[in-house]
């Protein structure tokens, strides 16, 4: 692949062009194990955010897979998820072979899952490049995402480095991790590429403002690219215990190792890839992409990303909204009417109704806590 | 009855006591033909306000009949309503003989209906006293209502006068008609009785304030008492055309006159009893009653009359309301959750959801107009 890439680049393609041949070894790993509560009552334990059709006719998960079309085929796409929702994930992703849709035996955050995927990829392709992607984010400009992914694969292939796709910040957000980039950038596929100086955790508001003003920071959207072999080498160096566990699993058959997986995996350290590796390893590059990204972290964020009418309402076509502005209305079936209301989130499902001030959307999880406390399992 | 009444009063009962014997000739006429839109989506064409269980387990209509218990028996209670809802009225009032639940052939406001009821009562009892009552109002202190009714019947019987039960105003309301009372009052059954000087229509705000401050005005809650013979005499004098039509119907069998009723009734003048008679006739007395009356004219009024928790919310027991205040929540079945919302009316039914600012509750009818315009008959 590297050879083919170099040949291609020496041919008609310039440095800013992408060599499609470099994609032959690329594997995608979609992280679809999330189980948030902030989209209640639409999201439930068995129907978390990534499975919801919040925007259009496809779920966020389906959109995440769809964005890979022509870049990574279903035969090289892995989806890691939980037992609870695996069957629905299989249902939504009918083109992906179901053996590649993996239910983690226990939720151990991203590092063990990524390590397990790397082992699996290495079984098939010692030169495999893995693209790690979230399943519950929104990308308004998929063409930019695709160019970023191509640029990242080229970098990971050429330089055997770790790559993060960084998002150009559009506001001093305190809810995301940030990436401090080096000064010098080069361009690949029309996108700027920077050496990474530091991964930082979610900042407080003054720090976020400083990051935003400086122009030296990117948002960390959880999109990573590296060779599976490099990932494992890094794990061996920085998380040796985890690496040993994963290698035991790999020797027993990896994702098909049955009881070995069930025994060892739940005892792996519960660590995010950011904490386990990204904050520690050298040789990381960031591809800066202005892809209209949102992690859609709440109903308020979903509102911001939704098409809205001239009164600023995002609502079903048949809703009747009189003197009502800047509301988000989601209804499964019944007619919704509003009079004189503003900045509300109104979500109606078969068995529950939420009416929430838009600025309080981050507190929807408290409703779920209360349902839990009351033992109303059918609403969780 | 008069004789019995006088005997009773000469006996152990004082002037402020009510002689139960005077009730032997009393007939109730409940007006249950209303068809408002302001309680949508709970109220529908086939389920108007009087049929709704807005307060407790009984509908307003059932409460209106229930308040008569021990005063007027079902055998002397008539209910006038529309064809659309008659069967539901019969269902709700199973103790009232169904032949006494009359579907008006056409909606002609209150005067023709009251006249028709008077004709019916006169067929049974030339001395019959009729009590005309709305079916869709709320009375928080039924014992005061009952004393007012007894006092009114005593007056109507003794003096052959017209009686209105007047409500002591609690605010300068512009939505009601007012009754200007004379200066001198006497007391019957512990309630003050005044000669009526004038019936006035709904005032504007400055006039309402003047009425309220003066102390000389009562609200007209549409509760009237008179002998059926007096009512007919007054109709003959002040609405001779209507009286002639009614007498033709009466000669043909009254409420059982079939085609005669169907032919003549719809051509009677469409007049309220207030306009047809009360503003014109002499010899009216008002019984002033502080009965906790409300016409419950909107969801906002229903909120005011509902029991509320310490955050000022009126809501089902299972609702989850976080940092939410002064809301009215009505839900048939599903769980309602709210976060950070105030002064809303939230009403959820099987097929529709309303979210309305409480101060805009009077505009709910506009939603119904819009449904009409869109031809969504199943939601009307």
XYZ file of C-alpha atoms in Angstrom:
760
model
C 0.000 0.000 0.000
C 2.740 2.439 0.909
C 4.482 1.541 -2.298
C 1.329 1.938 -4.331
C 0.710 5.264 -2.595
C 4.132 6.564 -3.488
C 3.698 5.438 -7.057
C 0.407 7.177 -7.238
C 1.829 10.381 -5.823
C 4.668 10.312 -8.291
C 2.097 10.009 -11.046
C -0.586 12.528 -11.892
C -1.619 13.261 -8.318
C -0.221 16.260 -6.497
C 0.589 16.425 -2.829
C -2.867 17.772 -2.035
C -4.564 14.928 -3.853
C -5.439 11.670 -2.209
C -4.199 8.387 -3.562
C -7.216 6.022 -3.487
C -4.821 3.067 -3.555
C -3.763 3.956 0.000
C -7.257 2.989 1.181
C -6.826 -0.709 0.404
C -5.636 -1.436 3.917
C -8.022 0.823 5.737
C -10.410 -0.623 8.311
C -13.093 1.331 10.081
C -13.992 0.837 13.699
C -17.217 2.480 14.751
C -17.755 2.968 18.477
C -21.467 2.380 19.028
C -21.607 1.337 22.661
C -22.753 4.673 24.075
C -25.738 4.829 26.374
C -26.561 8.448 27.161
C -29.701 9.767 28.786
C -29.890 13.282 27.428
C -32.259 12.472 24.582
C -34.914 11.020 26.807
C -37.772 10.297 26.188
C -36.743 9.433 22.628
C -33.567 7.718 23.756
C -33.932 4.704 26.005
C -31.614 2.059 27.340
C -32.358 -0.066 24.259
C -32.405 2.886 21.881
C -29.510 5.235 22.683
C -28.712 8.371 20.743
C -26.694 6.700 17.942
C -29.762 4.633 16.973
C -32.113 7.635 16.820
C -33.248 9.216 13.597
C -32.782 12.751 14.894
C -31.907 14.173 11.504
C -33.604 12.799 8.437
C -34.468 9.200 7.735
C -31.206 7.648 8.911
C -29.918 7.240 12.437
C -26.654 8.891 13.445
C -25.067 5.427 13.331
C -26.339 4.800 9.821
C -25.044 8.205 8.783
C -21.644 7.431 10.354
C -21.386 4.263 8.274
C -22.839 5.967 5.212
C -20.119 8.624 5.285
C -17.570 5.862 4.670
C -19.134 4.751 1.420
C -16.497 4.389 -1.283
C -13.731 4.801 1.327
C -14.106 1.759 3.559
C -16.240 -1.180 2.383
C -18.615 -2.983 4.782
C -16.275 -5.978 4.674
C -13.630 -3.901 6.466
C -15.962 -2.089 8.850
C -16.244 -3.169 12.497
C -18.844 -1.890 14.890
C -18.310 -2.233 18.622
C -21.398 -1.996 20.734
C -23.162 -3.416 23.798
C -25.162 -6.603 24.222
C -28.242 -4.508 24.942
C -28.428 -2.925 21.500
C -26.411 -5.266 19.289
C -29.442 -6.735 17.533
C -30.791 -3.282 16.708
C -27.348 -2.234 15.445
C -27.302 -5.320 13.188
C -30.789 -4.399 11.995
C -29.807 -0.837 11.172
C -26.527 -1.868 9.507
C -27.719 -4.763 7.406
C -24.863 -4.378 4.907
C -22.187 -4.997 7.524
C -21.495 -8.701 8.182
C -22.963 -9.408 11.594
C -19.776 -11.118 12.812
C -18.143 -7.695 12.519
C -20.694 -6.195 14.864
C -19.168 -6.935 18.232
C -20.904 -6.801 21.597
C -18.372 -5.863 24.243
C -18.709 -8.329 27.173
C -18.646 -5.319 29.494
C -18.415 -1.589 29.039
C -14.711 -0.714 29.556
C -14.580 2.647 27.781
C -12.776 3.135 24.455
C -9.181 1.977 25.015
C -9.873 -1.769 25.495
C -12.390 -1.772 22.626
C -9.950 -0.073 20.274
C -7.236 -2.500 21.317
C -9.528 -5.462 20.665
C -10.395 -4.081 17.226
C -6.688 -3.613 16.474
C -6.024 -7.267 17.334
C -8.834 -8.311 15.030
C -7.570 -6.159 12.163
C -4.031 -7.485 12.612
C -5.338 -11.044 12.212
C -6.525 -10.078 8.726
C -3.899 -7.558 7.683
C -0.612 -6.855 9.465
C -0.455 -3.551 7.562
C -4.035 -2.623 8.439
C -4.757 1.033 9.112
C -7.629 1.617 11.480
C -9.964 4.576 11.503
C -11.709 4.950 14.836
C -14.968 6.852 14.625
C -17.822 7.732 16.949
C -21.311 6.698 15.919
C -23.376 9.464 17.485
C -22.009 12.674 16.037
C -23.321 14.816 13.243
C -21.264 15.950 10.256
C -22.883 18.656 8.184
C -20.183 18.602 5.477
C -19.386 14.938 4.821
C -17.131 15.796 1.866
C -14.741 17.607 4.245
C -14.896 14.638 6.628
C -14.034 12.289 3.785
C -11.084 14.397 2.702
C -9.866 14.531 6.311
C -10.140 10.780 6.573
C -8.210 10.302 3.330
C -5.526 12.749 4.437
C -5.255 11.006 7.795
C -4.919 7.577 6.211
C -2.206 8.882 3.910
C -0.315 10.318 6.896
C -0.738 7.194 9.024
C 0.414 5.057 6.119
C 3.379 7.226 5.054
C 4.736 8.169 8.445
C 3.469 5.409 10.729
C 2.197 8.119 13.027
C -0.957 8.534 15.050
C -3.520 10.872 13.540
C -6.413 12.705 15.074
C -8.995 14.506 13.012
C -9.359 17.850 14.767
C -12.338 20.130 14.454
C -11.845 23.851 13.999
C -13.574 25.381 17.039
C -16.522 27.665 16.312
C -17.065 28.795 19.920
C -15.287 28.587 23.321
C -17.016 25.314 24.200
C -16.301 23.836 27.638
C -17.851 20.464 26.863
C -15.117 19.106 24.569
C -11.491 18.086 24.907
C -9.014 20.259 22.974
C -5.868 19.526 20.969
C -3.023 22.021 21.060
C -1.370 22.047 17.678
C 2.160 23.005 16.591
C 2.752 26.118 14.533
C 3.755 24.695 11.209
C 1.159 23.049 9.050
C 1.313 21.385 5.661
C -1.670 20.660 3.464
C -2.968 17.274 2.352
C -6.129 16.883 0.326
C -6.721 20.621 0.783
C -6.663 20.352 4.581
C -4.059 21.629 7.004
C -2.078 19.074 8.961
C -0.286 19.993 12.198
C 1.935 18.211 14.668
C 0.081 17.751 17.931
C 1.669 19.288 21.021
C -0.836 18.276 23.650
C -4.198 16.688 24.303
C -6.086 18.617 26.977
C -9.191 17.719 28.944
C -12.389 19.767 28.951
C -11.384 23.319 29.961
C -13.289 25.702 32.201
C -14.829 28.786 30.594
C -11.869 31.233 30.854
C -9.456 28.604 29.558
C -11.851 27.685 26.753
C -11.997 31.372 25.764
C -8.211 31.547 25.721
C -7.992 28.369 23.607
C -10.588 29.695 21.206
C -8.981 33.139 20.802
C -5.456 31.762 20.337
C -6.327 29.820 17.209
C -3.821 27.167 18.339
C -6.408 24.625 19.431
C -8.686 22.135 17.746
C -11.612 20.225 19.189
C -11.033 16.548 19.817
C -13.961 14.800 18.188
C -12.752 11.307 18.994
C -11.734 10.428 15.421
C -8.372 8.663 15.251
C -6.313 6.960 12.584
C -3.275 4.744 12.973
C -1.895 1.433 11.883
C -3.250 -1.347 14.080
C 0.359 -2.395 14.664
C 1.283 1.076 15.940
C -1.720 1.155 18.244
C -0.697 -2.172 19.747
C 2.921 -1.053 20.082
C 1.776 2.050 21.895
C -0.474 0.026 24.179
C 2.401 -2.324 24.988
C 4.536 0.675 25.964
C 1.995 2.841 27.795
C -0.633 0.331 28.938
C 1.316 -2.898 29.202
C -1.228 -4.627 31.412
C -4.018 -3.900 28.971
C -1.858 -4.980 26.040
C -1.096 -8.310 27.723
C -4.791 -8.941 28.337
C -5.652 -8.106 24.761
C -2.935 -10.364 23.410
C -4.250 -13.234 25.500
C -7.658 -12.644 23.982
C -6.112 -12.393 20.510
C -4.323 -15.723 20.901
C -7.622 -17.359 21.881
C -9.411 -16.027 18.767
C -10.005 -12.329 19.485
C -13.619 -11.256 19.093
C -14.521 -14.925 18.547
C -12.671 -16.187 21.614
C -15.887 -16.707 23.579
C -15.231 -17.438 27.222
C -11.699 -16.053 27.112
C -13.079 -12.726 25.902
C -15.837 -12.849 28.514
C -13.345 -13.559 31.280
C -10.517 -11.203 30.442
C -12.218 -8.228 28.789
C -14.267 -7.129 31.824
C -11.053 -7.019 33.874
C -9.225 -4.703 31.451
C -8.733 -1.175 32.765
C -11.683 1.103 32.178
C -9.871 3.861 30.249
C -10.612 6.208 27.406
C -8.169 6.123 24.516
C -7.500 9.808 25.201
C -6.360 9.130 28.745
C -4.767 5.731 28.039
C -2.699 6.850 25.053
C -3.314 10.160 23.331
C -2.159 12.234 26.281
C 1.013 10.119 26.509
C 2.248 9.000 23.096
C 4.566 10.924 20.738
C 4.283 11.424 17.000
C 0.663 12.510 16.635
C -0.597 14.627 13.776
C -3.865 16.458 13.556
C -5.818 16.988 10.360
C -7.808 20.185 10.849
C -11.241 19.857 9.311
C -14.083 22.326 9.206
C -16.685 19.635 8.616
C -19.716 21.137 10.389
C -19.244 18.740 13.242
C -21.428 18.480 16.315
C -21.494 15.865 19.009
C -25.220 16.677 19.422
C -24.900 16.440 23.166
C -28.413 17.501 24.093
C -31.802 18.431 22.717
C -30.533 22.026 22.584
C -27.664 20.932 20.326
C -30.078 18.905 18.197
C -32.193 22.050 17.843
C -29.142 24.023 16.681
C -28.473 21.387 14.016
C -32.066 21.060 12.805
C -33.674 22.881 9.914
C -35.988 25.549 11.263
C -38.890 27.586 9.951
C -38.995 31.350 9.932
C -40.201 31.586 13.539
C -37.155 29.528 14.470
C -39.158 26.408 15.281
C -37.951 22.921 14.444
C -41.178 20.948 14.311
C -43.129 18.363 12.326
C -44.838 19.804 9.261
C -48.324 19.334 10.712
C -47.630 21.091 14.036
C -49.703 24.209 14.725
C -47.519 26.838 16.364
C -49.162 30.186 17.130
C -46.929 33.042 18.306
C -44.351 30.444 19.255
C -40.658 30.845 18.579
C -37.367 28.949 18.760
C -38.925 25.692 19.899
C -37.868 22.146 19.151
C -40.846 19.834 18.716
C -40.499 16.086 18.231
C -43.631 14.007 17.958
C -44.086 10.439 16.892
C -47.653 10.491 15.722
C -49.954 12.944 17.396
C -50.654 16.516 16.420
C -48.777 19.082 18.481
C -50.206 22.560 18.995
C -48.531 25.428 20.827
C -49.616 28.937 21.721
C -47.301 31.685 22.897
C -44.358 29.537 23.941
C -40.646 30.104 23.343
C -37.356 28.264 23.657
C -38.918 24.969 24.645
C -38.020 21.415 23.815
C -41.204 19.369 23.431
C -40.712 15.654 22.841
C -43.606 13.251 22.721
C -43.331 9.479 22.466
C -45.792 6.611 22.873
C -45.429 6.531 26.638
C -43.854 9.791 27.753
C -43.846 13.528 27.190
C -41.017 15.945 27.903
C -41.416 19.708 28.059
C -38.095 21.347 28.812
C -36.680 24.832 28.718
C -34.113 24.768 25.909
C -31.407 26.271 28.139
C -32.008 23.461 30.631
C -31.674 20.654 28.079
C -28.491 19.371 29.737
C -30.620 18.465 32.776
C -32.821 15.952 30.973
C -30.604 13.234 32.463
C -32.015 14.188 35.867
C -35.424 13.021 34.708
C -33.919 9.648 33.858
C -32.304 9.496 37.310
C -35.687 10.180 38.874
C -37.343 7.468 36.749
C -34.640 5.105 37.941
C -35.234 6.091 41.549
C -38.947 5.395 41.110
C -38.250 2.033 39.518
C -40.075 2.948 36.289
C -37.950 0.594 34.207
C -40.313 0.578 31.247
C -39.522 4.271 30.714
C -35.748 3.881 30.828
C -96.887 24.909 48.378
C -97.156 28.543 49.291
C -99.567 27.612 52.021
C -97.294 24.890 53.272
C -94.394 27.289 53.148
C -96.244 29.854 55.271
C -97.248 27.191 57.743
C -93.685 26.088 57.984
C -92.443 29.598 58.529
C -95.006 30.188 61.234
C -93.761 27.053 62.915
C -90.280 26.519 64.260
C -88.441 27.975 61.301
C -87.273 31.580 61.382
C -87.111 33.923 58.433
C -83.534 32.915 57.723
C -84.481 29.245 57.627
C -85.694 27.526 54.518
C -88.965 25.690 54.464
C -88.276 22.348 52.713
C -91.983 22.102 51.918
C -91.572 24.940 49.395
C -89.404 22.627 47.278
C -92.236 20.269 46.354
C -93.014 22.203 43.186
C -89.439 22.911 42.179
C -88.148 21.682 38.814
C -84.573 21.979 37.654
C -83.592 22.774 34.106
C -79.941 22.203 33.334
C -78.578 23.873 30.214
C -76.095 21.409 28.746
C -76.016 22.375 25.086
C -72.752 24.309 25.150
C -69.998 23.573 22.656
C -66.911 25.620 23.463
C -63.426 25.161 22.050
C -61.274 26.563 24.802
C -60.547 23.237 26.457
C -59.093 21.668 23.355
C -57.551 19.097 23.045
C -59.513 17.583 25.929
C -62.783 19.103 24.751
C -64.065 18.063 21.361
C -67.267 18.555 19.406
C -68.633 15.365 20.982
C -67.107 16.037 24.385
C -67.604 19.691 25.318
C -66.530 21.235 28.596
C -69.598 20.199 30.640
C -68.821 16.518 29.958
C -65.178 16.763 31.013
C -63.893 15.520 34.329
C -61.724 18.582 34.899
C -62.068 18.445 38.665
C -62.238 15.108 40.377
C -64.018 12.027 39.179
C -67.248 13.701 38.077
C -67.835 15.907 35.062
C -69.010 19.474 35.564
C -72.450 18.320 34.382
C -72.534 15.500 36.910
C -71.478 17.940 39.609
C -74.232 20.368 38.554
C -76.847 17.636 38.964
C -75.200 16.320 42.113
C -75.487 19.718 43.782
C -79.280 19.377 43.560
C -79.395 16.190 45.583
C -82.061 16.410 48.265
C -83.394 19.628 46.728
C -84.710 18.563 43.321
C -85.200 14.859 42.584
C -84.181 13.340 39.220
C -87.869 12.942 38.404
C -88.183 16.738 38.288
C -84.861 17.471 36.602
C -84.694 18.324 32.897
C -81.516 18.560 30.898
C -81.477 20.401 27.592
C -78.664 19.572 25.270
C -77.741 18.989 21.630
C -78.244 15.958 19.414
C -74.451 15.581 19.164
C -73.892 14.841 22.826
C -77.304 13.680 24.081
C -76.308 10.025 24.343
C -73.211 10.884 26.373
C -75.332 13.152 28.601
C -77.752 10.248 29.173
C -74.786 8.021 29.949
C -73.355 10.455 32.500
C -76.738 11.143 34.112
C -78.084 7.645 34.384
C -80.409 8.541 37.276
C -82.350 11.099 35.231
C -85.130 9.569 33.100
C -83.905 9.785 29.519
C -87.186 11.324 28.303
C -86.214 14.339 30.440
C -82.927 14.719 28.593
C -83.963 16.808 25.620
C -81.985 17.329 22.428
C -82.803 20.767 21.052
C -83.620 20.409 17.323
C -81.321 23.364 16.690
C -79.147 25.578 18.838
C -81.242 28.719 19.505
C -79.474 30.041 22.604
C -81.086 29.953 26.055
C -84.410 31.808 25.741
C -86.231 29.297 23.475
C -84.898 26.347 25.471
C -86.021 27.857 28.769
C -89.416 28.612 27.253
C -89.764 25.026 26.040
C -88.806 23.713 29.474
C -91.370 26.020 31.079
C -94.098 24.629 28.780
C -93.094 21.096 29.766
C -93.141 21.908 33.486
C -96.556 23.576 33.175
C -97.960 20.377 31.637
C -97.069 18.591 34.871
C -97.573 21.317 37.433
C -99.253 24.692 36.868
C -97.575 25.924 40.036
C -94.160 24.608 39.040
C -91.150 26.682 39.978
C -88.223 26.309 37.631
C -84.566 26.631 38.504
C -82.431 27.287 35.434
C -78.818 26.257 35.857
C -75.726 26.052 33.691
C -73.954 22.706 33.452
C -70.376 23.799 32.946
C -69.569 25.980 35.931
C -67.710 25.145 39.072
C -69.033 25.772 42.584
C -66.447 25.419 45.314
C -68.943 25.859 48.169
C -72.035 23.830 47.214
C -73.668 24.425 50.608
C -73.867 28.154 49.838
C -75.247 27.356 46.396
C -77.900 25.163 47.944
C -78.938 27.839 50.408
C -79.106 30.370 47.570
C -81.291 28.024 45.586
C -83.599 27.456 48.537
C -83.816 31.190 49.212
C -84.549 31.858 45.557
C -87.291 29.251 45.433
C -88.872 30.715 48.546
C -88.815 34.191 46.983
C -90.159 33.012 43.617
C -92.896 31.107 45.374
C -93.919 33.819 47.865
C -93.718 36.829 45.603
C -94.149 35.396 42.127
C -91.045 37.297 41.121
C -88.071 36.462 38.950
C -84.928 35.550 40.843
C -81.326 35.525 39.792
C -78.599 34.019 41.911
C -75.867 36.663 41.840
C -72.223 35.994 42.574
C -70.278 38.378 44.776
C -67.447 39.588 42.507
C -63.920 38.767 43.608
C -62.146 40.783 40.887
C -62.973 43.361 38.183
C -63.661 40.673 35.593
C -64.531 41.815 32.067
C -65.709 38.402 30.908
C -69.015 38.279 32.774
C -72.323 40.141 32.736
C -73.092 42.148 35.864
C -76.252 42.766 37.886
C -76.735 46.164 39.495
C -78.548 45.684 42.739
C -80.744 48.034 44.792
C -79.575 49.382 48.104
C -81.811 47.594 50.531
C -81.331 43.934 51.167
C -83.102 41.436 53.398
C -81.754 38.064 54.424
C -83.172 34.644 53.589
C -81.399 31.447 54.579
C -78.493 33.551 55.744
C -78.054 35.180 52.352
C -78.729 38.761 51.334
C -81.497 39.392 48.843
C -81.650 42.580 46.788
C -84.043 44.060 44.270
C -82.346 44.093 40.840
C -81.989 47.490 39.160
C -80.325 46.481 35.962
C -78.728 43.651 34.010
C -75.620 44.870 32.185
C -73.536 43.249 29.485
C -69.827 42.445 29.807
C -68.100 45.722 30.734
C -64.745 47.018 29.542
C -61.900 47.161 32.049
C -62.480 50.665 33.512
C -66.214 50.020 33.893
C -65.516 46.624 35.460
C -63.209 48.306 37.961
C -65.922 50.833 38.814
C -68.513 48.060 39.235
C -66.135 46.094 41.424
C -65.186 49.027 43.654
C -68.780 50.240 44.098
C -69.942 47.043 45.779
C -73.307 47.534 44.040
C -72.844 44.837 41.446
C -73.051 41.080 41.337
C -71.867 38.703 38.636
C -74.542 37.125 36.527
C -73.777 33.417 36.579
C -76.825 32.429 34.526
C -78.768 30.889 37.420
C -82.438 31.880 37.426
C -85.530 30.915 39.361
C -89.158 31.702 38.595
C -92.525 30.051 38.305
C -92.911 28.516 34.867
C -96.183 30.446 34.560
C -94.392 33.762 35.218
C -91.706 32.942 32.675
C -94.355 32.267 30.033
C -96.264 35.423 30.965
C -93.069 37.443 30.587
C -92.305 35.797 27.251
C -95.816 36.590 26.016
C -95.302 40.255 26.947
C -91.678 40.796 25.862
C -91.133 38.096 23.221
C -94.647 37.496 21.903
C -93.479 35.818 18.705
C -91.336 33.346 20.612
C -94.176 32.728 23.083
C -96.601 31.946 20.237
C -94.144 29.489 18.705
C -93.600 27.783 22.031
C -97.326 27.525 22.700
C -97.857 25.891 19.308
C -95.181 23.351 20.234
C -96.778 22.887 23.665
C -100.194 22.198 22.160
C -98.635 19.517 19.914
C -96.993 17.754 22.885
C -94.020 19.972 23.833
C -90.734 18.124 23.983
C -92.508 15.041 22.596
C -94.161 16.868 19.702
C -91.736 15.403 17.172
C -92.085 17.068 13.789
C -93.845 20.126 15.192
C -90.875 20.716 17.496
C -88.436 20.086 14.655
C -90.255 22.534 12.396
C -91.003 25.399 14.751
C -88.098 25.364 17.212
C -85.326 26.127 14.701
C -87.287 29.205 13.586
C -87.575 30.668 17.085
C -85.443 33.761 17.660
C -81.858 32.977 18.637
C -81.788 34.936 21.907
C -80.196 34.580 25.309
C -82.575 34.748 28.252
C -80.595 37.763 29.466
C -81.264 39.705 26.313
C -84.755 38.329 25.664
C -86.107 38.948 29.172
C -83.803 39.789 32.064
C -82.808 43.171 30.678
C -86.485 44.009 30.125
C -88.733 42.530 32.793
C -89.616 44.092 36.179
C -89.750 42.469 39.580
C -86.424 40.665 39.706
C -84.627 39.842 42.911
C -81.054 38.745 43.318
C -79.824 36.345 45.958
C -76.206 37.256 46.609
C -74.138 34.149 47.134
C -70.437 33.785 47.801
C -70.361 30.216 46.597
C -66.837 29.993 45.144
C -68.219 30.167 41.652
C -66.207 30.024 38.450
C -67.365 29.628 34.890
C -63.991 27.933 34.210
C -63.707 29.735 30.904
C -60.259 28.550 29.920
C -57.382 26.309 30.915
C -56.046 29.262 32.915
C -59.294 29.397 34.911
C -59.190 25.629 35.385
C -55.652 26.029 36.734
C -56.856 28.658 39.222
C -59.528 26.245 40.448
C -57.299 23.179 40.676
C -55.468 21.910 43.720
C -51.769 22.693 43.376
C -48.561 21.462 44.918
C -46.047 23.695 46.635
C -44.357 24.718 43.380
C -47.773 25.841 42.174
C -48.146 23.027 39.676
C -51.432 21.282 39.020
C -50.340 17.934 37.636
C -50.938 14.185 37.805
C -49.303 12.554 40.821
C -46.757 10.695 38.678
C -45.527 13.758 36.733
C -41.857 14.636 37.194
C -41.469 18.405 37.394
C -37.956 19.750 37.984
C -37.558 23.466 38.683
C -40.964 23.983 37.121
C -43.566 26.298 38.575
C -47.182 27.334 38.152
C -47.926 24.873 35.379
C -51.142 23.036 34.579
C -50.503 19.504 33.352
C -53.261 17.220 32.102
C -52.320 13.808 30.802
C -54.478 10.838 29.998
C -52.029 8.039 30.373
C -48.439 8.821 29.631
C -45.799 10.112 31.996
C -45.146 13.843 31.747
C -41.760 15.275 32.638
C -40.806 18.947 32.679
C -37.580 20.806 33.324
C -37.322 24.522 34.003
C -40.698 25.592 32.640
C -43.186 28.044 34.113
C -46.741 29.169 33.597
C -47.523 26.607 30.931
C -50.642 24.641 30.175
C -49.666 21.157 28.972
C -52.533 18.938 27.862
C -51.957 15.557 26.329
C -54.642 13.312 24.857
C -54.597 10.153 22.749
C -54.219 12.085 19.497
C -53.076 15.605 20.316
C -50.783 17.630 22.526
C -51.199 21.261 23.546
C -48.444 23.362 25.073
C -49.710 26.845 25.779
C -48.539 29.833 27.733
C -51.003 30.162 30.620
C -51.633 33.852 29.883
C -52.549 32.902 26.312
C -55.067 30.221 27.306
C -57.952 32.242 25.859
C -56.407 31.724 22.412
C -56.706 27.949 22.404
C -59.832 28.402 20.280
C -57.554 29.659 17.499
C -55.985 26.209 17.344
C -59.431 24.724 16.816
C -60.104 27.267 14.055
C -56.876 26.224 12.370
C -57.775 22.528 12.653
C -61.101 23.388 11.053
C -59.365 25.262 8.241
C -57.138 22.247 7.607
C -60.118 19.901 7.599
C -58.758 17.809 10.464
C -62.228 16.784 11.593
C -61.034 13.886 13.719
C -59.320 16.392 16.014
C -62.361 18.644 16.451
